mmCIF file of C-alpha atoms in Angstrom:
data_model
loop_
_atom_site.group_PDB
_atom_site.id
_atom_site.type_symbol
_atom_site.label_atom_id
_atom_site.label_comp_id
_atom_site.label_asym_id
_atom_site.label_seq_id
_atom_site.Cartn_x
_atom_site.Cartn_y
_atom_site.Cartn_z
ATOM 1 C CA MET A 683 25.808 -18.197 -0.572
ATOM 2 C CA ARG A 684 25.951 -16.396 2.760
ATOM 3 C CA TYR A 685 23.081 -14.922 4.727
ATOM 4 C CA VAL A 686 22.225 -14.064 8.319
ATOM 5 C CA LEU A 687 18.839 -14.643 9.910
ATOM 6 C CA MET A 688 17.997 -12.937 13.201
ATOM 7 C CA ALA A 689 14.610 -14.529 13.834
ATOM 8 C CA SER A 690 13.817 -12.693 17.034
ATOM 9 C CA LEU A 691 13.978 -9.353 15.219
ATOM 10 C CA GLY A 692 12.702 -10.488 11.839
ATOM 11 C CA ILE A 693 15.905 -9.244 10.201
ATOM 12 C CA ILE A 694 17.265 -11.047 7.164
ATOM 13 C CA LEU A 695 20.386 -10.123 5.240
ATOM 14 C CA VAL A 696 19.456 -11.324 1.768
ATOM 15 C CA PRO A 697 22.218 -13.120 -0.200
ATOM 16 C CA MET A 698 23.863 -11.190 -3.021
ATOM 17 C CA MET A 699 23.076 -13.865 -5.620
ATOM 18 C CA ILE A 700 19.404 -12.819 -5.642
ATOM 19 C CA SER A 701 19.046 -10.514 -8.632
ATOM 20 C CA PHE A 702 16.247 -9.047 -10.685
ATOM 21 C CA ALA A 703 18.311 -7.478 -13.435
ATOM 22 C CA SER A 704 16.426 -5.895 -16.306
ATOM 23 C CA VAL A 705 17.289 -7.056 -19.813
ATOM 24 C CA CYS A 706 17.701 -4.733 -22.788
ATOM 25 C CA GLY A 707 15.262 -5.882 -25.472
ATOM 26 C CA ASP A 708 12.995 -7.730 -23.035
ATOM 27 C CA ALA A 709 9.940 -5.655 -23.985
ATOM 28 C CA ASN A 710 7.448 -7.930 -22.198
ATOM 29 C CA ARG A 711 9.660 -8.313 -19.105
ATOM 30 C CA ASN A 712 9.614 -12.089 -18.932
ATOM 31 C CA GLY A 713 13.352 -12.356 -18.336
ATOM 32 C CA VAL A 714 14.450 -13.383 -21.848
ATOM 33 C CA ILE A 715 14.617 -11.917 -25.346
ATOM 34 C CA ASN A 716 12.654 -13.884 -27.946
ATOM 35 C CA ILE A 717 10.038 -13.523 -30.679
ATOM 36 C CA LEU A 718 7.432 -12.614 -28.074
ATOM 37 C CA ASP A 719 9.275 -9.341 -27.518
ATOM 38 C CA VAL A 720 9.059 -8.577 -31.232
ATOM 39 C CA SER A 721 5.325 -9.315 -31.098
ATOM 40 C CA HIS A 722 4.969 -7.117 -28.016
ATOM 41 C CA VAL A 723 6.569 -4.157 -29.792
ATOM 42 C CA ILE A 724 4.426 -4.623 -32.923
ATOM 43 C CA ASN A 725 1.221 -4.957 -30.888
ATOM 44 C CA TYR A 726 2.138 -1.798 -28.985
ATOM 45 C CA LEU A 727 2.865 0.173 -32.150
ATOM 46 C CA TYR A 728 -0.008 -0.973 -34.338
ATOM 47 C CA LYS A 729 -2.669 -2.737 -32.270
ATOM 48 C CA SER A 730 -2.999 -0.562 -29.126
ATOM 49 C CA GLY A 731 -1.163 -3.193 -27.097
ATOM 50 C CA SER A 732 0.512 -2.657 -23.749
ATOM 51 C CA PRO A 733 3.660 -0.509 -23.809
ATOM 52 C CA PRO A 734 7.072 -2.094 -23.206
ATOM 53 C CA ILE A 735 8.028 -2.176 -19.532
ATOM 54 C CA PRO A 736 9.566 0.388 -19.295
ATOM 55 C CA PRO A 737 9.525 1.905 -22.805
ATOM 56 C CA GLN A 738 13.344 2.146 -22.803
ATOM 57 C CA SER A 739 13.561 -1.658 -22.842
ATOM 58 C CA ALA A 740 12.401 -1.682 -26.473
ATOM 59 C CA ASP A 741 14.459 1.249 -27.772
ATOM 60 C CA VAL A 742 17.131 -1.245 -28.755
ATOM 61 C CA ASN A 743 18.745 0.944 -31.432
ATOM 62 C CA LEU A 744 19.034 3.975 -29.106
ATOM 63 C CA SER A 745 17.040 6.215 -31.425
ATOM 64 C CA GLY A 746 15.208 7.846 -28.524
ATOM 65 C CA SER A 747 11.837 6.324 -29.442
ATOM 66 C CA VAL A 748 10.236 2.925 -29.982
ATOM 67 C CA ASN A 749 9.277 2.216 -33.592
ATOM 68 C CA ILE A 750 9.275 -0.525 -36.224
ATOM 69 C CA LEU A 751 13.051 -0.247 -36.569
ATOM 70 C CA ASP A 752 13.359 -1.635 -33.047
ATOM 71 C CA ALA A 753 11.279 -4.667 -34.009
ATOM 72 C CA THR A 754 13.442 -5.304 -37.071
ATOM 73 C CA TYR A 755 16.574 -4.799 -34.927
ATOM 74 C CA LEU A 756 15.381 -7.550 -32.570
ATOM 75 C CA ILE A 757 14.592 -9.866 -35.489
ATOM 76 C CA ASP A 758 18.080 -9.317 -36.904
ATOM 77 C CA TYR A 759 19.571 -10.051 -33.476
ATOM 78 C CA LEU A 760 17.506 -13.194 -32.902
ATOM 79 C CA TYR A 761 17.636 -14.763 -36.378
ATOM 80 C CA ARG A 762 20.324 -13.069 -38.489
ATOM 81 C CA SER A 763 23.286 -12.798 -36.087
ATOM 82 C CA GLY A 764 22.730 -9.056 -35.831
ATOM 83 C CA PRO A 765 24.187 -6.864 -33.076
ATOM 84 C CA ALA A 766 22.953 -7.179 -29.529
ATOM 85 C CA PRO A 767 20.282 -4.758 -28.272
ATOM 86 C CA LEU A 768 21.539 -1.413 -26.982
ATOM 87 C CA CYS A 769 19.934 0.432 -24.067
ATOM 88 C CA HIS A 770 20.899 3.156 -21.625
ATOM 89 C CA MET A 771 21.302 1.340 -18.296
ATOM 90 C CA VAL A 772 23.091 1.534 -14.951
ATOM 91 C CA SER A 773 23.888 -1.291 -12.502
ATOM 92 C CA ASP A 774 23.946 -1.270 -8.707
ATOM 93 C CA ILE A 775 26.427 -3.037 -6.426
ATOM 94 C CA ASP A 776 24.288 -6.219 -6.438
ATOM 95 C CA GLY A 777 24.350 -6.401 -10.232
ATOM 96 C CA ASN A 778 20.749 -5.291 -10.765
ATOM 97 C CA ALA A 779 20.484 -3.299 -13.998
ATOM 98 C CA TYR A 780 18.111 -0.361 -14.424
ATOM 99 C CA PHE A 781 16.920 1.439 -17.516
ATOM 100 C CA THR A 782 17.625 5.166 -17.451
ATOM 101 C CA VAL A 783 16.019 8.191 -19.063
ATOM 102 C CA THR A 784 17.230 11.713 -19.796
ATOM 103 C CA ILE A 785 14.686 14.379 -18.846
ATOM 104 C CA GLY A 786 15.843 17.914 -19.476
ATOM 105 C CA THR A 787 19.321 18.267 -17.986
ATOM 106 C CA GLN A 788 18.953 15.257 -15.664
ATOM 107 C CA VAL A 789 19.421 11.510 -16.054
ATOM 108 C CA TRP A 790 17.093 9.401 -13.882
ATOM 109 C CA MET A 791 16.481 5.726 -13.265
ATOM 110 C CA ALA A 792 13.311 4.626 -15.062
ATOM 111 C CA GLU A 793 12.775 1.851 -12.487
ATOM 112 C CA ASN A 794 12.548 1.607 -8.698
ATOM 113 C CA LEU A 795 15.636 0.647 -6.752
ATOM 114 C CA GLN A 796 16.061 -3.019 -5.736
ATOM 115 C CA VAL A 797 19.503 -2.989 -4.130
ATOM 116 C CA THR A 798 20.216 -4.810 -0.843
ATOM 117 C CA HIS A 799 23.664 -3.308 -0.120
ATOM 118 C CA TYR A 800 25.084 0.174 0.258
ATOM 119 C CA SER A 801 27.751 1.252 -2.203
ATOM 120 C CA ASN A 802 30.531 0.273 0.224
ATOM 121 C CA GLY A 803 29.242 -3.320 0.347
ATOM 122 C CA ASP A 804 27.518 -3.163 3.736
ATOM 123 C CA ALA A 805 24.258 -5.090 3.778
ATOM 124 C CA ILE A 806 20.985 -3.237 4.293
ATOM 125 C CA PRO A 807 18.916 -5.197 6.824
ATOM 126 C CA TYR A 808 15.788 -6.863 5.456
ATOM 127 C CA ILE A 809 13.086 -6.372 8.081
ATOM 128 C CA THR A 810 9.959 -8.507 8.179
ATOM 129 C CA ASP A 811 8.945 -8.010 11.827
ATOM 130 C CA ALA A 812 6.632 -5.044 12.410
ATOM 131 C CA ILE A 813 7.979 -4.072 15.825
ATOM 132 C CA ALA A 814 11.577 -4.159 14.636
ATOM 133 C CA TRP A 815 10.620 -2.030 11.617
ATOM 134 C CA SER A 816 8.814 0.612 13.677
ATOM 135 C CA ASN A 817 11.666 0.967 16.190
ATOM 136 C CA LEU A 818 14.534 1.423 13.739
ATOM 137 C CA THR A 819 16.412 4.684 13.288
ATOM 138 C CA THR A 820 18.828 3.150 10.786
ATOM 139 C CA GLY A 821 18.376 1.970 7.214
ATOM 140 C CA ALA A 822 16.244 -1.037 6.305
ATOM 141 C CA TYR A 823 14.142 -2.392 3.467
ATOM 142 C CA SER A 824 11.336 -4.839 2.832
ATOM 143 C CA ASP A 825 9.283 -6.199 -0.042
ATOM 144 C CA PHE A 826 5.594 -5.408 -0.357
ATOM 145 C CA ASP A 827 3.700 -7.930 1.810
ATOM 146 C CA ASN A 828 7.126 -9.380 2.686
ATOM 147 C CA ASN A 829 6.903 -11.170 -0.661
ATOM 148 C CA ILE A 830 10.203 -11.176 -2.537
ATOM 149 C CA ASN A 831 8.389 -11.800 -5.839
ATOM 150 C CA ASN A 832 7.102 -8.215 -5.798
ATOM 151 C CA ALA A 833 10.620 -6.804 -6.071
ATOM 152 C CA ALA A 834 11.187 -7.754 -9.708
ATOM 153 C CA THR A 835 8.430 -5.453 -10.924
ATOM 154 C CA TYR A 836 7.994 -2.871 -8.185
ATOM 155 C CA GLY A 837 11.406 -2.641 -6.517
ATOM 156 C CA ARG A 838 11.979 -2.645 -2.771
ATOM 157 C CA LEU A 839 10.420 -0.494 -0.054
ATOM 158 C CA TYR A 840 12.974 1.424 2.039
ATOM 159 C CA ASN A 841 12.679 3.528 5.148
ATOM 160 C CA TRP A 842 14.033 7.066 4.889
ATOM 161 C CA TYR A 843 17.120 6.211 6.927
ATOM 162 C CA ALA A 844 18.302 3.936 4.117
ATOM 163 C CA ALA A 845 17.657 6.671 1.549
ATOM 164 C CA ALA A 846 19.753 9.168 3.500
ATOM 165 C CA ASP A 847 22.545 6.878 4.728
ATOM 166 C CA SER A 848 26.025 8.301 4.081
ATOM 167 C CA ARG A 849 27.185 4.952 2.667
ATOM 168 C CA ASN A 850 25.009 5.785 -0.375
ATOM 169 C CA ILE A 851 22.318 3.371 -1.470
ATOM 170 C CA ALA A 852 22.597 4.556 -5.085
ATOM 171 C CA PRO A 853 24.944 3.165 -7.746
ATOM 172 C CA SER A 854 28.358 4.789 -8.055
ATOM 173 C CA GLY A 855 28.005 8.187 -9.715
ATOM 174 C CA TRP A 856 24.346 8.445 -8.708
ATOM 175 C CA HIS A 857 22.450 9.650 -5.636
ATOM 176 C CA VAL A 858 19.038 9.671 -4.005
ATOM 177 C CA PRO A 859 17.378 12.883 -5.230
ATOM 178 C CA ASN A 860 17.014 15.808 -2.837
ATOM 179 C CA GLU A 861 14.361 18.526 -3.003
ATOM 180 C CA SER A 862 16.322 20.508 -5.580
ATOM 181 C CA ASP A 863 16.603 17.466 -7.865
ATOM 182 C CA TRP A 864 12.893 16.688 -7.610
ATOM 183 C CA LEU A 865 11.763 20.258 -8.191
ATOM 184 C CA THR A 866 14.001 20.567 -11.244
ATOM 185 C CA LEU A 867 12.309 17.493 -12.700
ATOM 186 C CA ILE A 868 8.755 18.510 -11.878
ATOM 187 C CA ASN A 869 9.170 22.087 -13.070
ATOM 188 C CA TYR A 870 10.639 20.847 -16.352
ATOM 189 C CA LEU A 871 7.539 18.665 -16.837
ATOM 190 C CA GLY A 872 5.122 21.528 -16.245
ATOM 191 C CA GLY A 873 4.646 21.656 -12.476
ATOM 192 C CA PHE A 874 2.801 19.613 -9.897
ATOM 193 C CA GLY A 875 -0.563 19.720 -11.642
ATOM 194 C CA TYR A 876 0.775 18.328 -14.918
ATOM 195 C CA ALA A 877 3.924 16.321 -14.266
ATOM 196 C CA GLY A 878 2.210 13.225 -12.885
ATOM 197 C CA TRP A 879 0.508 12.107 -16.088
ATOM 198 C CA LYS A 880 3.809 12.547 -17.933
ATOM 199 C CA MET A 881 5.610 10.392 -15.339
ATOM 200 C CA LYS A 882 3.207 7.494 -14.642
ATOM 201 C CA GLU A 883 3.244 4.300 -16.674
ATOM 202 C CA ALA A 884 0.303 4.394 -19.082
ATOM 203 C CA GLY A 885 -2.572 1.949 -19.038
ATOM 204 C CA THR A 886 -3.853 -0.415 -16.379
ATOM 205 C CA MET A 887 -1.428 -3.317 -16.515
ATOM 206 C CA HIS A 888 -0.142 -2.250 -13.079
ATOM 207 C CA TRP A 889 -2.250 0.801 -12.202
ATOM 208 C CA TYR A 890 -5.906 0.360 -11.336
ATOM 209 C CA SER A 891 -8.407 2.053 -13.598
ATOM 210 C CA PRO A 892 -8.775 4.879 -14.466
ATOM 211 C CA ASN A 893 -5.074 5.877 -14.149
ATOM 212 C CA THR A 894 -6.292 9.295 -15.198
ATOM 213 C CA GLY A 895 -4.412 10.949 -18.032
ATOM 214 C CA ALA A 896 -1.240 8.860 -17.707
ATOM 215 C CA ASN A 897 0.815 8.655 -20.907
ATOM 216 C CA ASN A 898 4.393 8.393 -19.549
ATOM 217 C CA GLU A 899 5.526 11.071 -21.996
ATOM 218 C CA SER A 900 8.713 11.580 -19.963
ATOM 219 C CA GLY A 901 9.680 7.878 -19.852
ATOM 220 C CA PHE A 902 9.974 8.041 -16.044
ATOM 221 C CA SER A 903 7.563 5.078 -15.748
ATOM 222 C CA VAL A 904 6.178 5.455 -12.225
ATOM 223 C CA LEU A 905 4.623 2.192 -10.981
ATOM 224 C CA PRO A 906 2.070 1.853 -8.132
ATOM 225 C CA ALA A 907 4.374 0.051 -5.712
ATOM 226 C CA GLY A 908 2.360 1.062 -2.643
ATOM 227 C CA CYS A 909 4.053 1.452 0.722
ATOM 228 C CA ARG A 910 4.746 -0.101 4.099
ATOM 229 C CA TYR A 911 2.987 1.766 6.922
ATOM 230 C CA PHE A 912 5.269 3.354 9.498
ATOM 231 C CA ASP A 913 4.147 0.939 12.231
ATOM 232 C CA GLY A 914 5.492 -1.901 10.079
ATOM 233 C CA VAL A 915 2.247 -3.882 10.216
ATOM 234 C CA ASP A 916 0.370 -2.946 7.068
ATOM 235 C CA PHE A 917 1.299 -2.815 3.392
ATOM 236 C CA LEU A 918 -0.952 -0.434 1.507
ATOM 237 C CA SER A 919 -2.037 0.853 -1.909
ATOM 238 C CA MET A 920 -0.228 -1.352 -4.431
ATOM 239 C CA GLY A 921 -1.997 -0.659 -7.722
ATOM 240 C CA TYR A 922 -3.374 2.633 -6.421
ATOM 241 C CA SER A 923 -0.399 4.727 -5.356
ATOM 242 C CA ALA A 924 3.333 5.327 -5.631
ATOM 243 C CA PHE A 925 5.414 6.981 -2.918
ATOM 244 C CA ILE A 926 9.044 7.925 -3.596
ATOM 245 C CA TRP A 927 11.505 9.354 -1.071
ATOM 246 C CA SER A 928 13.424 12.594 -1.240
ATOM 247 C CA ALA A 929 16.798 12.568 0.526
ATOM 248 C CA THR A 930 15.814 15.830 2.265
ATOM 249 C CA ASP A 931 14.403 15.611 5.767
ATOM 250 C CA HIS A 932 11.883 17.988 7.300
ATOM 251 C CA THR A 933 12.148 17.404 11.049
ATOM 252 C CA ALA A 934 13.689 14.769 13.299
ATOM 253 C CA ASP A 935 10.804 12.412 12.514
ATOM 254 C CA LEU A 936 9.568 13.522 9.081
ATOM 255 C CA ALA A 937 11.023 13.630 5.569
ATOM 256 C CA TRP A 938 9.865 14.845 2.161
ATOM 257 C CA ASN A 939 8.465 12.516 -0.460
ATOM 258 C CA TYR A 940 6.553 12.584 -3.741
ATOM 259 C CA TYR A 941 3.421 10.575 -4.429
ATOM 260 C CA PHE A 942 1.168 9.635 -7.311
ATOM 261 C CA PHE A 943 -2.410 8.316 -7.342
ATOM 262 C CA TRP A 944 -4.401 6.235 -9.830
ATOM 263 C CA GLN A 945 -7.137 8.849 -10.221
ATOM 264 C CA ASP A 946 -4.957 11.982 -10.209
ATOM 265 C CA PRO A 947 -2.967 13.287 -13.220
ATOM 266 C CA GLY A 948 -0.718 15.406 -10.996
ATOM 267 C CA VAL A 949 2.098 14.680 -8.571
ATOM 268 C CA SER A 950 1.848 15.535 -4.868
ATOM 269 C CA HIS A 951 4.503 16.578 -2.371
ATOM 270 C CA GLY A 952 4.443 16.127 1.371
ATOM 271 C CA VAL A 953 6.185 14.950 4.527
ATOM 272 C CA ASP A 954 5.737 11.591 6.210
ATOM 273 C CA ASN A 955 7.184 9.582 9.063
ATOM 274 C CA LYS A 956 10.710 8.351 8.300
ATOM 275 C CA HIS A 957 9.638 4.806 9.191
ATOM 276 C CA TYR A 958 7.396 4.489 6.149
ATOM 277 C CA GLY A 959 8.597 2.065 3.501
ATOM 278 C CA PHE A 960 8.637 3.951 0.187
ATOM 279 C CA SER A 961 10.234 3.416 -3.208
ATOM 280 C CA ILE A 962 13.505 5.054 -4.228
ATOM 281 C CA ARG A 963 14.557 6.430 -7.605
ATOM 282 C CA CYS A 964 18.092 7.674 -8.202
ATOM 283 C CA VAL A 965 19.436 10.522 -10.312
ATOM 284 C CA LYS A 966 22.858 10.788 -11.890
ATOM 285 C CA ASP A 967 25.401 13.056 -10.179
#
């Protein structure tokens, strides 16, 4: 294991062996596939239980929906030497795997990015110090509250410079979505006033109540990962809001992003300081 710590700047290059890879069939997201995943699927289907996280994790027969056949598929796999679960996934350079979803003509990640290296292998600096964060004009990332345990569920928080870096933060064959990519998605889902409820994870397992209207019809599975404020000091809104970068800038200091709120069924669009730490989703080339 190799890592570099620059204590005076609060910069840490996190070792590559740290991974939060998703597992196909792990419907309750506890890191393994077992009978509890079968129970999770059955409770979801018939007892108003929590949905799989994300829904694609339980579509283990690639039928395009989660139903009782997925539960029986998992039972066959676990106890009858049946075939392994099948899911649509993509992996980044660190080995983190992400569920994907086809929406209209596009294929998107259904989870927030967690990668710590650009596609050429260069490390993305991990910044904990507020002053260092606020002064950067190059790519960096952090975890919410500087707590690495938040990354497994919510992904990392990146400044815009990481999102737009020419070394490409996305997996090979993928890219950080620009304004055209985002607008194609939102228009397909009915526009800004309607797309949000189709994109947010349903329920209140991660979102605070009321999570108005959310049903995740699209399978995009937006989570309320919150953000890091542009001054680097404060981490805000986990449970209440999601902020996701566009690769398109607006001015020298501002860039476009898309955001979702717990009490709003829509999706909003605006510009913010490039030093904010927001989530990143990727779309297939």
